[in-house]
Amino acid sequence: MRKIILVALSIVFLLTSVIWAAEKEKIAVAADGKTEAAKVSAVAARAPYFLIFDGSGKLLEAVANPYKEAKGGAGTSVVPFLAQKGVTIVVAGEFGANMTQAMKAKGIKEVIFKGTAEEAVKKFLEEKK
């Protein structure tokens, strides 16, 4: 009987931690438009928008990139902006070296993808399973 209870509690704990991790995770897709159908932007730091999804793939918000036309240092400027929004993963066509370094310092993962924002999030979540 004790073993059954321990196994049941272990399963509940595992499922709770998986659900909690998914809720905590936020995915920012560098995008050329404001909708899920928008193309993933070729360069992360210069993307016109960032589409922010929760860990289950639901679009939470579309935010304009305030650093898309910065004279220099767009990558290092946009990382704190995304970190403040709780982003843990960024998807784009490519990342500059400075942005990659800034993301590593903040514990943000990078994912390279070409296609639409919706396809990117769907593929990322499928591969994560």
PDB file of C-alpha atoms in Angstrom:
ATOM      1  CA  MET A   1       0.000   0.000   0.000  1.00  0.00           C
ATOM      2  CA  ARG A   2       2.832   2.398   0.855  1.00  0.00           C
ATOM      3  CA  LYS A   3       4.488   1.774  -2.500  1.00  0.00           C
ATOM      4  CA  ILE A   4       1.277   2.617  -4.342  1.00  0.00           C
ATOM      5  CA  ILE A   5       0.895   5.851  -2.398  1.00  0.00           C
ATOM      6  CA  LEU A   6       4.550   6.791  -2.994  1.00  0.00           C
ATOM      7  CA  VAL A   7       4.252   6.070  -6.726  1.00  0.00           C
ATOM      8  CA  ALA A   8       1.027   8.097  -6.942  1.00  0.00           C
ATOM      9  CA  LEU A   9       2.594  11.024  -5.092  1.00  0.00           C
ATOM     10  CA  SER A  10       5.673  10.851  -7.327  1.00  0.00           C
ATOM     11  CA  ILE A  11       3.502  10.994 -10.443  1.00  0.00           C
ATOM     12  CA  VAL A  12       1.519  13.953  -9.106  1.00  0.00           C
ATOM     13  CA  PHE A  13       4.744  15.779  -8.208  1.00  0.00           C
ATOM     14  CA  LEU A  14       6.258  15.106 -11.638  1.00  0.00           C
ATOM     15  CA  LEU A  15       3.157  16.292 -13.501  1.00  0.00           C
ATOM     16  CA  THR A  16       2.897  19.397 -11.323  1.00  0.00           C
ATOM     17  CA  SER A  17       6.516  20.349 -11.957  1.00  0.00           C
ATOM     18  CA  VAL A  18       6.145  19.808 -15.731  1.00  0.00           C
ATOM     19  CA  ILE A  19       3.009  21.979 -15.842  1.00  0.00           C
ATOM     20  CA  TRP A  20       4.662  24.651 -13.677  1.00  0.00           C
ATOM     21  CA  ALA A  21       7.734  24.721 -15.954  1.00  0.00           C
ATOM     22  CA  ALA A  22       5.536  25.124 -19.051  1.00  0.00           C
ATOM     23  CA  GLU A  23       3.660  28.022 -17.433  1.00  0.00           C
ATOM     24  CA  LYS A  24       6.923  29.710 -16.466  1.00  0.00           C
ATOM     25  CA  GLU A  25       8.461  29.376 -19.934  1.00  0.00           C
ATOM     26  CA  LYS A  26       8.002  32.237 -22.405  1.00  0.00           C
ATOM     27  CA  ILE A  27       9.025  32.071 -26.040  1.00  0.00           C
ATOM     28  CA  ALA A  28       9.753  35.260 -27.996  1.00  0.00           C
ATOM     29  CA  VAL A  29       9.677  34.894 -31.770  1.00  0.00           C
ATOM     30  CA  ALA A  30      11.442  37.650 -33.707  1.00  0.00           C
ATOM     31  CA  ALA A  31       8.832  38.368 -36.375  1.00  0.00           C
ATOM     32  CA  ASP A  32       8.190  40.555 -39.403  1.00  0.00           C
ATOM     33  CA  GLY A  33       4.550  41.122 -38.365  1.00  0.00           C
ATOM     34  CA  LYS A  34       2.167  41.159 -35.388  1.00  0.00           C
ATOM     35  CA  THR A  35       0.364  37.860 -35.980  1.00  0.00           C
ATOM     36  CA  GLU A  36       1.173  34.176 -35.619  1.00  0.00           C
ATOM     37  CA  ALA A  37       1.201  33.938 -39.427  1.00  0.00           C
ATOM     38  CA  ALA A  38       4.105  36.416 -39.638  1.00  0.00           C
ATOM     39  CA  LYS A  39       7.452  35.220 -40.959  1.00  0.00           C
ATOM     40  CA  VAL A  40      10.246  34.666 -38.471  1.00  0.00           C
ATOM     41  CA  SER A  41      12.596  37.623 -38.875  1.00  0.00           C
ATOM     42  CA  ALA A  42      15.966  36.940 -40.492  1.00  0.00           C
ATOM     43  CA  VAL A  43      17.905  38.831 -37.800  1.00  0.00           C
ATOM     44  CA  ALA A  44      16.747  38.714 -34.170  1.00  0.00           C
ATOM     45  CA  ALA A  45      17.945  42.119 -32.957  1.00  0.00           C
ATOM     46  CA  ARG A  46      16.487  43.994 -35.962  1.00  0.00           C
ATOM     47  CA  ALA A  47      13.090  42.275 -35.995  1.00  0.00           C
ATOM     48  CA  PRO A  48      10.167  44.706 -36.219  1.00  0.00           C
ATOM     49  CA  TYR A  49       8.223  42.718 -33.580  1.00  0.00           C
ATOM     50  CA  PHE A  50       8.578  40.065 -30.933  1.00  0.00           C
ATOM     51  CA  LEU A  51       5.639  37.704 -30.526  1.00  0.00           C
ATOM     52  CA  ILE A  52       5.593  36.340 -26.996  1.00  0.00           C
ATOM     53  CA  PHE A  53       4.056  32.914 -26.404  1.00  0.00           C
ATOM     54  CA  ASP A  54       3.543  30.971 -23.198  1.00  0.00           C
ATOM     55  CA  GLY A  55       4.950  27.479 -22.678  1.00  0.00           C
ATOM     56  CA  SER A  56       1.854  25.875 -24.190  1.00  0.00           C
ATOM     57  CA  GLY A  57       2.057  27.893 -27.430  1.00  0.00           C
ATOM     58  CA  LYS A  58      -0.599  30.526 -26.698  1.00  0.00           C
ATOM     59  CA  LEU A  59       0.204  33.996 -28.070  1.00  0.00           C
ATOM     60  CA  LEU A  60       0.312  36.376 -25.109  1.00  0.00           C
ATOM     61  CA  GLU A  61       1.335  39.614 -26.820  1.00  0.00           C
ATOM     62  CA  ALA A  62       2.985  41.190 -29.834  1.00  0.00           C
ATOM     63  CA  VAL A  63       5.454  43.928 -28.937  1.00  0.00           C
ATOM     64  CA  ALA A  64       7.250  46.339 -31.220  1.00  0.00           C
ATOM     65  CA  ASN A  65      11.034  46.115 -31.036  1.00  0.00           C
ATOM     66  CA  PRO A  66      12.192  49.491 -29.678  1.00  0.00           C
ATOM     67  CA  TYR A  67      15.781  48.758 -30.802  1.00  0.00           C
ATOM     68  CA  LYS A  68      15.161  47.648 -34.398  1.00  0.00           C
ATOM     69  CA  GLU A  69      16.730  50.822 -35.787  1.00  0.00           C
ATOM     70  CA  ALA A  70      19.448  51.365 -33.183  1.00  0.00           C
ATOM     71  CA  LYS A  71      22.693  52.684 -34.658  1.00  0.00           C
ATOM     72  CA  GLY A  72      24.630  49.936 -32.871  1.00  0.00           C
ATOM     73  CA  GLY A  73      24.252  47.442 -30.067  1.00  0.00           C
ATOM     74  CA  ALA A  74      20.694  46.428 -30.919  1.00  0.00           C
ATOM     75  CA  GLY A  75      21.303  42.869 -29.744  1.00  0.00           C
ATOM     76  CA  THR A  76      22.702  43.790 -26.356  1.00  0.00           C
ATOM     77  CA  SER A  77      19.889  46.319 -25.858  1.00  0.00           C
ATOM     78  CA  VAL A  78      17.008  44.038 -26.827  1.00  0.00           C
ATOM     79  CA  VAL A  79      18.030  41.184 -24.484  1.00  0.00           C
ATOM     80  CA  PRO A  80      17.249  43.066 -21.217  1.00  0.00           C
ATOM     81  CA  PHE A  81      13.971  44.233 -22.810  1.00  0.00           C
ATOM     82  CA  LEU A  82      12.967  40.608 -23.465  1.00  0.00           C
ATOM     83  CA  ALA A  83      14.271  39.405 -20.089  1.00  0.00           C
ATOM     84  CA  GLN A  84      12.014  41.955 -18.332  1.00  0.00           C
ATOM     85  CA  LYS A  85       9.064  40.305 -20.070  1.00  0.00           C
ATOM     86  CA  GLY A  86      10.113  36.930 -18.659  1.00  0.00           C
ATOM     87  CA  VAL A  87      11.319  35.493 -21.973  1.00  0.00           C
ATOM     88  CA  THR A  88      13.335  32.281 -21.620  1.00  0.00           C
ATOM     89  CA  ILE A  89      13.703  31.356 -25.320  1.00  0.00           C
ATOM     90  CA  VAL A  90      14.147  33.505 -28.442  1.00  0.00           C
ATOM     91  CA  VAL A  91      13.468  32.208 -31.962  1.00  0.00           C
ATOM     92  CA  ALA A  92      14.890  33.946 -35.056  1.00  0.00           C
ATOM     93  CA  GLY A  93      16.504  33.292 -38.425  1.00  0.00           C
ATOM     94  CA  GLU A  94      19.904  34.187 -36.986  1.00  0.00           C
ATOM     95  CA  PHE A  95      21.553  35.855 -34.010  1.00  0.00           C
ATOM     96  CA  GLY A  96      24.514  38.202 -33.846  1.00  0.00           C
ATOM     97  CA  ALA A  97      27.451  37.255 -31.630  1.00  0.00           C
ATOM     98  CA  ASN A  98      26.788  40.078 -29.144  1.00  0.00           C
ATOM     99  CA  MET A  99      23.133  39.128 -28.752  1.00  0.00           C
ATOM    100  CA  THR A 100      24.072  35.467 -28.271  1.00  0.00           C
ATOM    101  CA  GLN A 101      26.546  36.423 -25.552  1.00  0.00           C
ATOM    102  CA  ALA A 102      24.013  38.702 -23.811  1.00  0.00           C
ATOM    103  CA  MET A 103      21.363  35.965 -23.936  1.00  0.00           C
ATOM    104  CA  LYS A 104      23.728  33.400 -22.414  1.00  0.00           C
ATOM    105  CA  ALA A 105      24.470  35.818 -19.571  1.00  0.00           C
ATOM    106  CA  LYS A 106      20.707  36.068 -18.857  1.00  0.00           C
ATOM    107  CA  GLY A 107      20.080  32.326 -19.243  1.00  0.00           C
ATOM    108  CA  ILE A 108      17.977  32.786 -22.391  1.00  0.00           C
ATOM    109  CA  LYS A 109      18.152  30.050 -25.047  1.00  0.00           C
ATOM    110  CA  GLU A 110      18.311  30.732 -28.778  1.00  0.00           C
ATOM    111  CA  VAL A 111      16.537  28.729 -31.464  1.00  0.00           C
ATOM    112  CA  ILE A 112      17.226  29.241 -35.175  1.00  0.00           C
ATOM    113  CA  PHE A 113      14.188  28.734 -37.405  1.00  0.00           C
ATOM    114  CA  LYS A 114      12.901  29.774 -40.820  1.00  0.00           C
ATOM    115  CA  GLY A 115       9.146  29.837 -41.457  1.00  0.00           C
ATOM    116  CA  THR A 116       6.213  31.422 -39.640  1.00  0.00           C
ATOM    117  CA  ALA A 117       6.010  32.242 -35.947  1.00  0.00           C
ATOM    118  CA  GLU A 118       3.237  29.695 -35.491  1.00  0.00           C
ATOM    119  CA  GLU A 119       5.303  26.941 -37.160  1.00  0.00           C
ATOM    120  CA  ALA A 120       8.345  27.853 -35.061  1.00  0.00           C
ATOM    121  CA  VAL A 121       6.522  27.572 -31.746  1.00  0.00           C
ATOM    122  CA  LYS A 122       4.715  24.393 -32.776  1.00  0.00           C
ATOM    123  CA  LYS A 123       7.965  22.726 -33.868  1.00  0.00           C
ATOM    124  CA  PHE A 124       9.816  23.836 -30.735  1.00  0.00           C
ATOM    125  CA  LEU A 125       7.094  22.478 -28.453  1.00  0.00           C
ATOM    126  CA  GLU A 126       6.916  19.171 -30.373  1.00  0.00           C
ATOM    127  CA  GLU A 127      10.689  18.675 -30.154  1.00  0.00           C
ATOM    128  CA  LYS A 128      10.619  19.457 -26.452  1.00  0.00           C
ATOM    129  CA  LYS A 129       8.254  16.558 -25.679  1.00  0.00           C
TER     130      LYS A 129
END
